[in-house]
Short mmCIF file of C-alpha atoms and ligand atoms in Angstrom, two decimals:
data_model
loop_
_atom_site.label_atom_id
_atom_site.label_comp_id
_atom_site.label_asym_id
_atom_site.label_seq_id
_atom_site.Cartn_x
_atom_site.Cartn_y
_atom_site.Cartn_z
CA MET R 1092 10.92 -20.97 -2.52
CA GLN R 1093 10.62 -17.28 -3.26
CA VAL R 1094 7.85 -14.76 -3.54
CA PHE R 1095 7.56 -12.25 -6.34
CA LYS R 1096 5.15 -9.35 -6.60
CA PHE R 1097 4.31 -7.54 -9.76
CA GLY R 1098 2.08 -4.34 -9.23
CA GLY R 1099 -0.24 -2.40 -11.30
CA ALA R 1100 2.54 -0.41 -13.14
CA SER R 1101 4.11 -3.48 -14.32
CA LEU R 1102 0.88 -4.91 -15.74
CA LYS R 1103 -0.63 -1.88 -17.22
CA ASP R 1104 -0.89 -3.14 -20.83
CA ALA R 1105 -0.20 -6.16 -23.03
CA ALA R 1106 3.60 -5.13 -23.12
CA GLY R 1107 3.65 -5.22 -19.51
CA VAL R 1108 2.19 -8.70 -19.30
CA LYS R 1109 4.87 -9.89 -21.87
CA ASN R 1110 7.59 -8.15 -19.89
CA VAL R 1111 6.45 -9.92 -16.69
CA ALA R 1112 6.41 -13.23 -18.65
CA SER R 1113 10.10 -12.48 -19.82
CA ILE R 1114 11.23 -11.78 -16.35
CA LEU R 1115 9.60 -15.15 -15.00
CA GLN R 1116 11.38 -16.92 -17.97
CA ARG R 1117 14.68 -16.25 -16.28
CA TYR R 1118 13.42 -18.12 -13.14
CA LYS R 1119 11.53 -20.98 -14.91
CA ASP R 1120 13.10 -23.77 -12.98
CA GLN R 1121 12.55 -22.18 -9.63
CA SER R 1122 9.77 -22.50 -7.18
CA ILE R 1123 7.94 -19.03 -7.22
CA VAL R 1124 4.77 -17.77 -5.90
CA VAL R 1125 4.00 -14.93 -7.98
CA VAL R 1126 1.47 -12.23 -6.42
CA VAL R 1127 -0.17 -9.74 -8.85
CA SER R 1128 -2.04 -6.60 -8.40
CA ALA R 1129 -4.87 -5.26 -10.56
CA MET R 1130 -3.74 -3.87 -13.97
CA GLY R 1131 -2.79 -0.13 -14.30
CA LYS R 1132 -5.31 2.14 -12.52
CA THR R 1133 -8.07 -0.46 -12.43
CA THR R 1134 -8.50 -0.08 -8.62
CA ASN R 1135 -9.27 3.55 -8.98
CA ALA R 1136 -11.74 2.84 -11.85
CA LEU R 1137 -13.40 0.19 -9.62
CA GLU R 1138 -13.71 2.56 -6.84
CA ALA R 1139 -15.58 4.91 -9.19
CA VAL R 1140 -18.11 2.00 -9.93
CA VAL R 1141 -18.54 1.59 -6.21
CA ALA R 1142 -19.29 5.19 -5.62
CA ALA R 1143 -21.69 5.51 -8.64
CA HIS R 1144 -23.41 2.30 -7.45
CA ALA R 1145 -23.68 3.59 -3.76
CA GLN R 1146 -25.10 6.83 -5.11
CA GLN R 1147 -27.26 5.14 -7.70
CA THR R 1148 -26.21 7.68 -10.39
CA GLY R 1149 -27.07 5.10 -13.19
CA GLU R 1150 -23.49 5.20 -14.14
CA ALA R 1151 -22.07 2.04 -12.39
CA GLN R 1152 -22.86 -0.35 -15.27
CA ASN R 1153 -21.25 1.91 -17.94
CA LEU R 1154 -18.20 2.46 -15.86
CA TYR R 1155 -17.96 -1.20 -15.37
CA ASN R 1156 -18.40 -1.89 -18.97
CA ALA R 1157 -15.54 0.45 -19.87
CA LEU R 1158 -13.29 -1.27 -17.50
CA LYS R 1159 -14.16 -4.60 -18.97
CA GLU R 1160 -13.54 -3.49 -22.53
CA HIS R 1161 -10.16 -2.10 -21.38
CA HIS R 1162 -9.26 -5.66 -20.10
CA TYR R 1163 -10.57 -7.31 -23.31
CA ALA R 1164 -8.48 -5.02 -25.45
CA ILE R 1165 -5.46 -6.03 -23.61
CA MET R 1166 -6.45 -9.65 -23.93
CA ARG R 1167 -6.71 -9.35 -27.63
CA ASP R 1168 -3.11 -8.39 -27.99
CA LEU R 1169 -2.15 -11.35 -25.87
CA PHE R 1170 -4.56 -14.20 -27.00
CA GLU R 1171 -5.93 -15.40 -30.22
CA ASP R 1172 -9.80 -15.22 -30.76
CA GLY R 1173 -11.64 -17.85 -29.21
CA ASP R 1174 -9.06 -18.52 -26.39
CA GLU R 1175 -10.75 -20.04 -23.36
CA VAL R 1176 -9.42 -17.08 -21.21
CA PHE R 1177 -12.07 -14.80 -22.69
CA ALA R 1178 -14.83 -17.11 -21.09
CA THR R 1179 -12.81 -17.34 -17.79
CA VAL R 1180 -12.48 -13.61 -17.42
CA ASN R 1181 -15.90 -12.87 -18.41
CA ASP R 1182 -17.29 -15.35 -15.80
CA THR R 1183 -15.16 -13.58 -13.22
CA PHE R 1184 -16.53 -10.06 -14.40
CA VAL R 1185 -20.07 -11.40 -14.07
CA GLU R 1186 -19.65 -11.76 -10.28
CA GLY R 1187 -19.12 -7.99 -10.06
CA GLU R 1188 -22.13 -7.42 -12.25
CA TRP R 1189 -24.30 -9.40 -9.65
CA VAL R 1190 -23.46 -6.80 -6.92
CA ILE R 1191 -24.02 -3.82 -9.24
CA GLU R 1192 -27.37 -5.32 -10.15
CA GLU R 1193 -28.55 -5.53 -6.47
CA LYS R 1194 -29.72 -2.61 -4.34
CA PRO R 1195 -26.59 -0.98 -2.89
CA SER R 1196 -25.63 -2.46 0.48
CA GLU R 1197 -26.03 -0.19 3.51
CA ASN R 1198 -22.42 -1.24 4.49
CA TYR R 1199 -20.33 0.74 2.02
CA ASP R 1200 -17.05 -0.88 2.84
CA TYR R 1201 -18.37 -4.33 2.50
CA MET R 1202 -19.84 -3.56 -0.93
CA TYR R 1203 -16.70 -1.89 -1.81
CA ASP R 1204 -14.63 -5.04 -1.08
CA GLN R 1205 -17.09 -7.21 -3.26
CA ILE R 1206 -16.70 -5.06 -6.24
CA VAL R 1207 -13.07 -3.82 -5.98
CA CYS R 1208 -11.60 -7.40 -5.71
CA MET R 1209 -12.50 -7.92 -9.35
CA GLY R 1210 -9.26 -6.05 -10.53
CA GLU R 1211 -7.02 -8.48 -8.95
CA LEU R 1212 -9.08 -11.53 -9.71
CA VAL R 1213 -9.23 -10.76 -13.55
CA SER R 1214 -5.56 -9.71 -13.71
CA SER R 1215 -4.49 -12.89 -12.09
CA LYS R 1216 -6.47 -14.88 -14.50
CA ILE R 1217 -5.20 -13.05 -17.56
CA VAL R 1218 -1.50 -13.31 -16.47
CA THR R 1219 -1.83 -17.02 -15.39
CA ALA R 1220 -3.24 -17.72 -18.98
CA TYR R 1221 -0.57 -15.86 -20.71
CA LEU R 1222 2.26 -17.60 -18.77
CA ASN R 1223 0.75 -21.04 -19.65
CA LYS R 1224 0.35 -19.85 -23.16
CA VAL R 1225 4.09 -18.97 -23.51
CA GLY R 1226 5.15 -22.39 -21.89
CA LEU R 1227 5.56 -21.27 -18.23
CA LYS R 1228 3.66 -23.72 -16.34
CA THR R 1229 1.49 -21.81 -13.75
CA GLN R 1230 -1.26 -22.82 -11.41
CA TRP R 1231 -3.79 -20.19 -10.49
CA LEU R 1232 -4.41 -19.77 -6.76
CA ASP R 1233 -7.35 -17.82 -4.99
CA ALA R 1234 -5.63 -15.85 -2.50
CA ARG R 1235 -9.03 -15.81 -0.53
CA ASP R 1236 -8.44 -19.54 0.21
CA VAL R 1237 -5.33 -18.63 1.97
CA VAL R 1238 -5.50 -15.07 3.40
CA ALA R 1239 -7.84 -15.26 6.38
CA THR R 1240 -8.99 -11.86 7.87
CA ASP R 1241 -11.47 -10.40 10.25
CA ASN R 1242 -14.43 -8.45 8.81
CA THR R 1243 -13.01 -5.11 8.91
CA TYR R 1244 -13.98 -4.38 5.26
CA ARG R 1245 -11.46 -2.27 3.28
CA GLU R 1246 -8.66 -2.80 6.02
CA GLY R 1247 -8.92 -6.63 6.72
CA TRP R 1248 -6.82 -7.63 9.79
CA VAL R 1249 -4.88 -10.90 9.04
CA ASN R 1250 -5.63 -13.96 11.22
CA TRP R 1251 -2.09 -15.32 11.20
CA ASP R 1252 -2.83 -18.73 12.59
CA LYS R 1253 -5.65 -19.48 10.06
CA THR R 1254 -3.59 -18.01 7.36
CA LYS R 1255 -0.55 -20.24 8.01
CA ALA R 1256 -2.61 -23.37 8.36
CA ASN R 1257 -4.14 -22.45 5.01
CA ALA R 1258 -0.98 -21.90 3.31
CA GLN R 1259 0.37 -25.30 4.40
CA LYS R 1260 -2.94 -26.92 3.37
CA VAL R 1261 -3.60 -25.26 0.04
CA VAL R 1262 -0.27 -24.01 -1.27
CA ALA R 1263 2.34 -26.61 -0.09
CA PRO R 1264 0.75 -29.34 -2.29
CA MET R 1265 0.54 -26.98 -5.20
CA LEU R 1266 4.27 -26.17 -4.84
CA GLU R 1267 4.95 -29.97 -5.00
CA LYS R 1268 3.62 -30.11 -8.47
CA GLY R 1269 6.26 -27.73 -9.63
CA GLY R 1270 5.92 -24.50 -11.82
CA PHE R 1271 4.74 -21.26 -10.69
CA ILE R 1272 1.80 -20.43 -8.50
CA LEU R 1273 0.09 -17.16 -9.27
CA THR R 1274 -2.27 -15.50 -6.94
CA GLN R 1275 -3.71 -11.98 -6.04
CA GLY R 1276 -2.43 -9.35 -3.78
CA PHE R 1277 -4.75 -7.04 -1.77
CA ILE R 1278 -7.51 -9.53 -1.16
CA GLY R 1279 -8.52 -11.87 1.59
CA SER R 1280 -11.62 -13.54 2.92
CA THR R 1281 -13.56 -13.55 6.17
CA SER R 1282 -14.48 -16.68 8.17
CA GLU R 1283 -17.88 -16.48 6.29
CA ASN R 1284 -16.23 -16.52 2.95
CA PHE R 1285 -16.77 -12.71 2.21
CA THR R 1286 -14.05 -11.05 0.31
CA THR R 1287 -12.11 -8.42 2.13
CA THR R 1288 -9.34 -6.06 0.86
CA LEU R 1289 -6.23 -5.24 2.95
CA GLY R 1290 -6.09 -1.38 2.32
CA ARG R 1291 -5.04 0.41 -0.83
CA GLU R 1292 -1.69 -0.63 -2.18
CA GLY R 1293 -1.95 -3.76 -0.09
CA SER R 1294 -0.40 -6.15 -2.54
CA ASP R 1295 3.09 -5.67 -1.30
CA TYR R 1296 1.68 -6.69 2.18
CA SER R 1297 0.07 -9.80 0.68
CA ALA R 1298 3.32 -10.91 -0.83
CA ALA R 1299 5.00 -10.54 2.65
CA ILE R 1300 2.03 -12.66 4.14
CA PHE R 1301 2.59 -15.41 1.60
CA SER R 1302 6.45 -15.10 2.16
CA TYR R 1303 5.91 -15.40 5.94
CA CYS R 1304 3.53 -18.37 5.85
CA LEU R 1305 5.57 -20.29 3.29
CA ASP R 1306 8.97 -19.38 4.95
CA ALA R 1307 10.11 -17.98 1.71
CA GLU R 1308 14.00 -17.67 1.08
CA ALA R 1309 13.46 -14.11 -0.31
CA MET R 1310 10.91 -11.75 -1.48
CA THR R 1311 11.10 -9.49 -4.55
CA ILE R 1312 8.73 -6.68 -5.58
CA TRP R 1313 9.17 -5.52 -9.08
CA LYS R 1314 8.71 -1.76 -9.61
CA ASP R 1315 9.31 1.09 -12.29
CA VAL R 1316 11.99 2.52 -10.18
CA PRO R 1317 15.60 1.00 -9.88
CA GLY R 1318 14.87 0.27 -6.13
CA VAL R 1319 14.26 2.41 -3.11
CA LEU R 1320 15.39 5.88 -3.68
CA ASN R 1321 16.13 8.40 -0.85
CA ALA R 1322 13.20 10.46 -1.91
CA ASP R 1323 10.10 10.13 -4.20
CA PRO R 1324 11.31 10.69 -7.87
CA ARG R 1325 7.94 12.26 -8.75
CA ILE R 1326 8.63 15.15 -6.35
CA PHE R 1327 12.42 15.45 -6.16
CA ASP R 1328 15.29 15.55 -8.58
CA ASN R 1329 18.71 14.20 -7.80
CA THR R 1330 17.43 11.01 -5.93
CA ILE R 1331 19.77 8.31 -5.22
CA LYS R 1332 19.24 4.62 -5.22
CA LEU R 1333 19.83 2.89 -1.87
CA ASP R 1334 21.76 -0.35 -2.43
CA ARG R 1335 20.98 -1.71 0.97
CA LEU R 1336 18.58 -0.78 3.87
CA SER R 1337 17.91 -2.33 7.19
CA TYR R 1338 14.33 -3.49 7.97
CA ARG R 1339 14.38 -0.64 10.61
CA GLU R 1340 15.15 2.01 8.28
CA ALA R 1341 12.53 0.59 5.75
CA ILE R 1342 9.76 0.37 8.37
CA GLU R 1343 10.59 4.05 9.51
CA MET R 1344 10.31 5.34 5.83
CA THR R 1345 7.24 3.56 4.85
CA TYR R 1346 5.37 4.31 8.02
CA TYR R 1347 6.01 8.12 7.28
CA GLY R 1348 4.55 7.52 3.84
CA ALA R 1349 7.26 6.44 1.43
CA GLN R 1350 4.90 5.00 -1.15
CA VAL R 1351 7.23 2.72 -2.73
CA ILE R 1352 6.26 -0.03 -0.28
CA HIS R 1353 3.20 -0.61 1.70
CA PRO R 1354 4.07 0.03 5.32
CA LYS R 1355 2.58 -3.24 6.68
CA THR R 1356 5.16 -5.23 4.35
CA ILE R 1357 8.26 -5.23 6.45
CA LYS R 1358 7.21 -6.58 9.78
CA PRO R 1359 6.32 -10.11 8.55
CA LEU R 1360 9.71 -10.34 6.60
CA GLN R 1361 11.73 -8.93 9.51
CA ASN R 1362 10.11 -11.35 11.96
CA LYS R 1363 11.42 -14.36 9.87
CA ASN R 1364 14.51 -12.65 8.66
CA ILE R 1365 13.54 -13.04 4.98
CA PRO R 1366 15.56 -10.78 2.76
CA PHE R 1367 13.43 -8.46 0.69
CA PHE R 1368 14.45 -7.12 -2.70
CA VAL R 1369 12.91 -4.04 -4.63
CA LYS R 1370 14.06 -4.40 -8.24
CA SER R 1371 13.13 -2.61 -11.44
CA PHE R 1372 11.01 -4.61 -13.89
CA LEU R 1373 12.37 -2.39 -16.65
CA ASP R 1374 15.97 -3.62 -15.92
CA PRO R 1375 15.54 -7.01 -14.18
CA SER R 1376 19.18 -7.98 -13.90
CA ALA R 1377 20.11 -4.82 -11.95
CA PRO R 1378 20.61 -5.37 -8.24
CA GLY R 1379 17.94 -3.01 -6.94
CA THR R 1380 17.74 -2.45 -3.19
CA GLU R 1381 18.17 -5.42 -0.80
CA ILE R 1382 16.37 -4.88 2.61
CA SER R 1383 17.60 -7.15 5.33
CA SER R 1384 19.01 -6.80 8.78
CA ASP R 1385 22.47 -7.18 7.77
CA THR R 1386 23.31 -3.53 6.72
CA ASP R 1387 25.61 -0.76 7.51
CA ASP R 1388 24.26 2.41 8.95
CA ASN R 1389 25.69 4.93 6.65
CA TYR R 1390 22.75 6.41 4.93
CA PRO R 1391 22.42 9.71 3.02
CA PRO R 1392 19.58 11.91 4.05
CA ILE R 1393 16.25 10.18 3.26
CA VAL R 1394 13.27 12.40 2.57
CA VAL R 1395 9.56 11.26 2.81
CA VAL R 1396 6.72 13.67 2.16
CA GLU R 1397 3.25 12.81 3.19
CA LYS R 1398 0.60 15.05 1.58
CA ASN R 1399 -2.78 15.87 2.92
CA GLN R 1400 -2.24 16.20 6.60
CA ALA R 1401 -4.05 18.10 9.14
CA LEU R 1402 -2.82 19.58 12.52
CA LEU R 1403 -5.35 19.30 15.33
CA HIS R 1404 -4.72 21.86 18.08
CA ILE R 1405 -6.57 20.39 21.03
CA SER R 1406 -6.90 22.37 24.44
CA THR R 1407 -8.75 21.70 27.59
CA LEU R 1408 -11.78 23.88 28.00
CA ASP R 1409 -11.26 24.56 31.79
CA TYR R 1410 -7.47 24.96 31.71
CA SER R 1411 -6.85 21.59 33.34
CA PHE R 1412 -3.41 20.12 32.47
CA VAL R 1413 -3.29 17.68 29.65
CA ALA R 1414 -2.79 14.73 31.79
CA GLU R 1415 -2.53 11.00 31.28
CA HIS R 1416 -6.31 10.55 31.46
CA HIS R 1417 -6.90 13.28 28.82
CA MET R 1418 -4.18 11.68 26.72
CA ALA R 1419 -5.77 8.23 27.09
CA ARG R 1420 -9.23 9.47 26.17
CA LEU R 1421 -8.02 11.38 23.18
CA PHE R 1422 -6.01 8.36 21.85
CA GLY R 1423 -8.62 6.07 22.46
CA LYS R 1424 -11.04 8.25 20.42
CA ALA R 1425 -8.59 8.59 17.66
CA ALA R 1426 -8.05 4.94 17.44
CA ASP R 1427 -11.72 4.08 17.40
CA LEU R 1428 -12.17 6.45 14.54
CA ARG R 1429 -9.07 5.07 12.76
CA ILE R 1430 -7.30 8.34 12.99
CA PHE R 1431 -3.54 7.68 12.85
CA VAL R 1432 -1.49 9.96 14.71
CA ASN R 1433 1.86 10.88 12.86
CA MET R 1434 3.24 13.17 15.20
CA MET R 1435 2.41 14.83 18.56
CA GLN R 1436 3.51 17.50 21.09
CA ASN R 1437 1.91 18.91 24.23
CA THR R 1438 2.08 21.93 26.52
CA ALA R 1439 0.50 22.22 29.88
CA VAL R 1440 -3.09 22.65 28.66
CA SER R 1441 -2.82 21.80 24.93
CA PHE R 1442 -1.93 19.16 22.81
CA THR R 1443 -1.15 19.07 18.95
CA ILE R 1444 -1.36 16.02 16.73
CA CYS R 1445 -0.67 15.58 13.11
CA VAL R 1446 -2.97 13.13 11.24
CA PRO R 1447 -4.01 12.21 7.83
CA ASN R 1448 -6.61 14.65 6.64
CA VAL R 1449 -9.89 12.61 6.49
CA PRO R 1450 -12.52 15.28 7.01
CA ASP R 1451 -15.35 13.00 8.12
CA ARG R 1452 -13.26 11.24 10.60
CA ILE R 1453 -11.87 14.48 12.03
CA GLU R 1454 -15.25 15.88 12.28
CA LYS R 1455 -16.46 12.96 14.35
CA PHE R 1456 -13.31 13.27 16.51
CA VAL R 1457 -13.94 17.00 17.29
CA LYS R 1458 -17.60 16.33 18.16
CA ALA R 1459 -16.85 13.40 20.41
CA VAL R 1460 -14.30 15.30 22.47
CA SER R 1461 -16.19 18.59 22.52
CA ASP R 1462 -17.42 18.20 26.08
CA GLU R 1463 -13.84 18.57 27.48
CA PHE R 1464 -11.67 19.96 24.51
CA LYS R 1465 -11.66 22.70 22.06
CA VAL R 1466 -10.16 21.56 18.79
CA LYS R 1467 -8.81 23.91 16.08
CA VAL R 1468 -8.20 22.03 12.78
CA GLU R 1469 -5.56 23.19 10.14
CA GLN R 1470 -5.78 21.41 6.96
CA SER R 1471 -3.91 21.20 3.57
CA LEU R 1472 -0.59 20.44 5.12
CA GLU R 1473 2.36 18.30 4.48
CA LEU R 1474 4.44 16.13 6.84
CA ILE R 1475 8.01 16.03 5.82
CA THR R 1476 10.25 13.47 7.49
CA ILE R 1477 14.02 13.50 7.11
CA ARG R 1478 16.10 10.54 8.24
CA HIS R 1479 19.79 11.04 8.57
CA TYR R 1480 19.26 14.77 8.23
CA THR R 1481 21.85 17.31 7.64
CA GLU R 1482 21.52 20.97 8.33
CA ASP R 1483 21.93 21.64 4.59
CA THR R 1484 19.00 19.15 3.78
CA ILE R 1485 16.73 20.90 6.39
CA SER R 1486 17.40 24.37 5.26
CA SER R 1487 17.02 23.50 1.49
CA LEU R 1488 13.70 21.62 2.32
CA LYS R 1489 12.42 24.69 4.47
CA LYS R 1490 13.02 27.12 1.51
CA GLY R 1491 9.81 29.16 0.73
CA LYS R 1492 7.91 27.15 3.21
CA VAL R 1493 6.07 28.04 6.42
CA VAL R 1494 6.95 25.47 9.26
CA LEU R 1495 4.15 24.95 11.56
CA PHE R 1496 5.66 22.42 13.73
CA GLU R 1497 8.96 20.65 13.90
CA GLU R 1498 10.69 18.06 16.07
CA ARG R 1499 14.11 16.21 16.08
CA ILE R 1500 14.55 12.84 17.64
CA ARG R 1501 17.99 11.35 17.31
CA ASN R 1502 18.53 10.90 13.51
CA THR R 1503 14.88 11.74 12.52
CA MET R 1504 13.49 15.25 11.81
CA HIS R 1505 9.90 15.82 11.25
CA MET R 1506 8.15 19.01 10.10
CA VAL R 1507 4.89 20.05 9.20
CA VAL R 1508 4.61 22.63 6.44
CA LYS R 1509 2.02 24.48 4.25
CA ASN R 1510 1.76 23.15 0.78
CA VAL R 1511 4.02 24.77 -1.84
CA PRO R 1512 3.79 24.00 -5.61
CA THR R 1513 5.74 20.98 -6.78
CA ILE R 1514 7.49 23.01 -9.17
CA GLU R 1515 9.54 24.79 -6.41
CA ARG R 1516 10.24 21.54 -4.70
CA LYS R 1517 11.93 20.16 -7.82
CA GLU R 1518 14.77 22.51 -7.34
CA VAL R 1519 15.57 21.24 -3.94
CA GLU R 1520 18.82 19.36 -3.77
CA ILE R 1521 18.46 16.38 -1.43
CA ALA R 1522 21.05 13.92 -2.52
CA GLY R 1523 24.70 14.16 -1.62
CA SER R 1524 26.23 14.61 1.75
CA LYS R 1525 26.20 11.57 4.03
CA SER R 1526 25.23 11.99 7.55
P1 LIG H 2561 3.16 -0.70 -7.96
O1 LIG H 2561 3.04 -0.83 -9.42
O2 LIG H 2561 3.81 -1.89 -7.26
O3 LIG H 2561 1.81 -0.44 -7.34
P2 LIG H 2561 3.75 1.94 -6.96
O4 LIG H 2561 3.43 2.91 -8.07
O5 LIG H 2561 2.76 1.85 -5.93
O6 LIG H 2561 3.99 0.55 -7.59
O7 LIG H 2561 5.09 2.25 -6.24
C1 LIG H 2561 6.30 2.82 -7.10
C2 LIG H 2561 6.28 4.21 -7.08
O8 LIG H 2561 6.61 4.72 -5.87
C3 LIG H 2561 7.44 4.90 -7.94
O9 LIG H 2561 7.12 4.88 -9.33
C4 LIG H 2561 7.78 6.06 -7.34
O10 LIG H 2561 7.29 7.12 -7.99
C5 LIG H 2561 7.20 6.02 -5.98
N1 LIG H 2561 8.06 6.45 -4.88
C6 LIG H 2561 7.69 7.10 -3.86
N2 LIG H 2561 8.76 7.22 -3.11
C7 LIG H 2561 9.67 6.45 -3.45
C8 LIG H 2561 11.04 6.14 -2.95
N3 LIG H 2561 11.50 6.55 -1.82
N4 LIG H 2561 11.76 5.27 -3.69
C9 LIG H 2561 11.25 4.85 -4.88
N5 LIG H 2561 10.10 5.12 -5.37
C10 LIG H 2561 9.39 5.86 -4.67
N1 LIG H 2562 -4.81 -2.83 -6.55
C1 LIG H 2562 -4.73 -2.31 -5.28
C2 LIG H 2562 -4.39 -0.95 -5.30
O1 LIG H 2562 -4.35 -0.21 -6.39
C3 LIG H 2562 -3.68 -3.06 -4.50
C4 LIG H 2562 -2.29 -2.79 -5.02
O2 LIG H 2562 -1.96 -2.36 -6.14
O3 LIG H 2562 -1.21 -2.92 -4.20
O4 LIG H 2562 -4.80 -0.27 -4.28
MG1 LIG H 2563 0.78 0.39 -5.90
#
């Protein structure tokens, strides 16, 4: 049994859905659980619906209607008039309408999940119907019957024991019937049956959850790139595809923001030693990247740029040392506010951390510790991580930039820099010399 995941880019229009069907055609005799995301940029559009509803701008329904129409237009390219899928998808959209018709909930994150899940629900219904139409027997599965989470809306934490038990109970009998099983990424359910989401871009993680719970032989995510590259091709020229990566290397890259894979994806796969492939949906027979434990350690420099970072310079008000109890308090507060620390450094009486720039959380943090600490916040920064750095790579990445903070630990180099226009970055040469 294998797990495949197709993301929004692969399902952005009718041609995309047809292409996914043609890829699956190659595997038609195999047992595959297919996880899909919402089509194209649907999740962003649904976020706009949630915001409009919360603020009662009067636009929520119009925005929702436009999104519905976009899906119907794709469906008209895939199905004949009168196909039952139109009624099925309409019934699903109606569930979102119920939320919009009610008064906005005081709990924004809860309301967000009840509306934003619609993207995955409708895309999975459309793709299932299309696969069946072209003769690929496919059963639709509601991921919420399997993926059990706590009630941290917008970032549900998986209850692994429950999810494993659900997978055995619900999915195993479906697998016995043969054909494909098609389900949604990104969504789960609380013990009270409210929908949760797992965090933006969380469908890769969903695929890993299914792989882990079903003991998959392998997992493949199908992307619009040839595999994992040594840098983001939207920022850099001259990227090179990595044929093989260790779990360790992949987890380091994704933790520091390589957007090709959701950072939570690797752990469940590593824990069961499940090989993980990143392949191109545009060139399905190409080998892509294999992520597994069995790899050599000869990597080229790998660059990850995480934008929109802030540096918090924290110092004690009374010149007392930044001792353990201070650190414990600062980290505890950061964790409570879900501020994730990417990098840190301290002197005798000060402490600097690099964190994602989420202004409302940072503001709360500054206030919460103001009795003992003074905090200076620097915004609009980038965190650049270079694995297997060479001096050439570092100096070319530094060109034209102000480096505010830098650190080297074994084969990893981090630097926090001030933003420079993408145009300059394009000229930077990062491929080439091996470390
Ligand atoms: P999905 O359709 O599955 O949601 P994403 O758009 O989230 O796919 O992820 C694929 C994109 O990630 C690529 O189009 C590429 O621009 C970007 N990307 C960023 N860093 C890397 C990298 N190191 N290797 C490959 N792609 C990367
Ligand atoms: N549709 C969700 C998002 O755009 C999940 C995903 O695509 O992975 O964030
Ligand atoms: Mg994505």
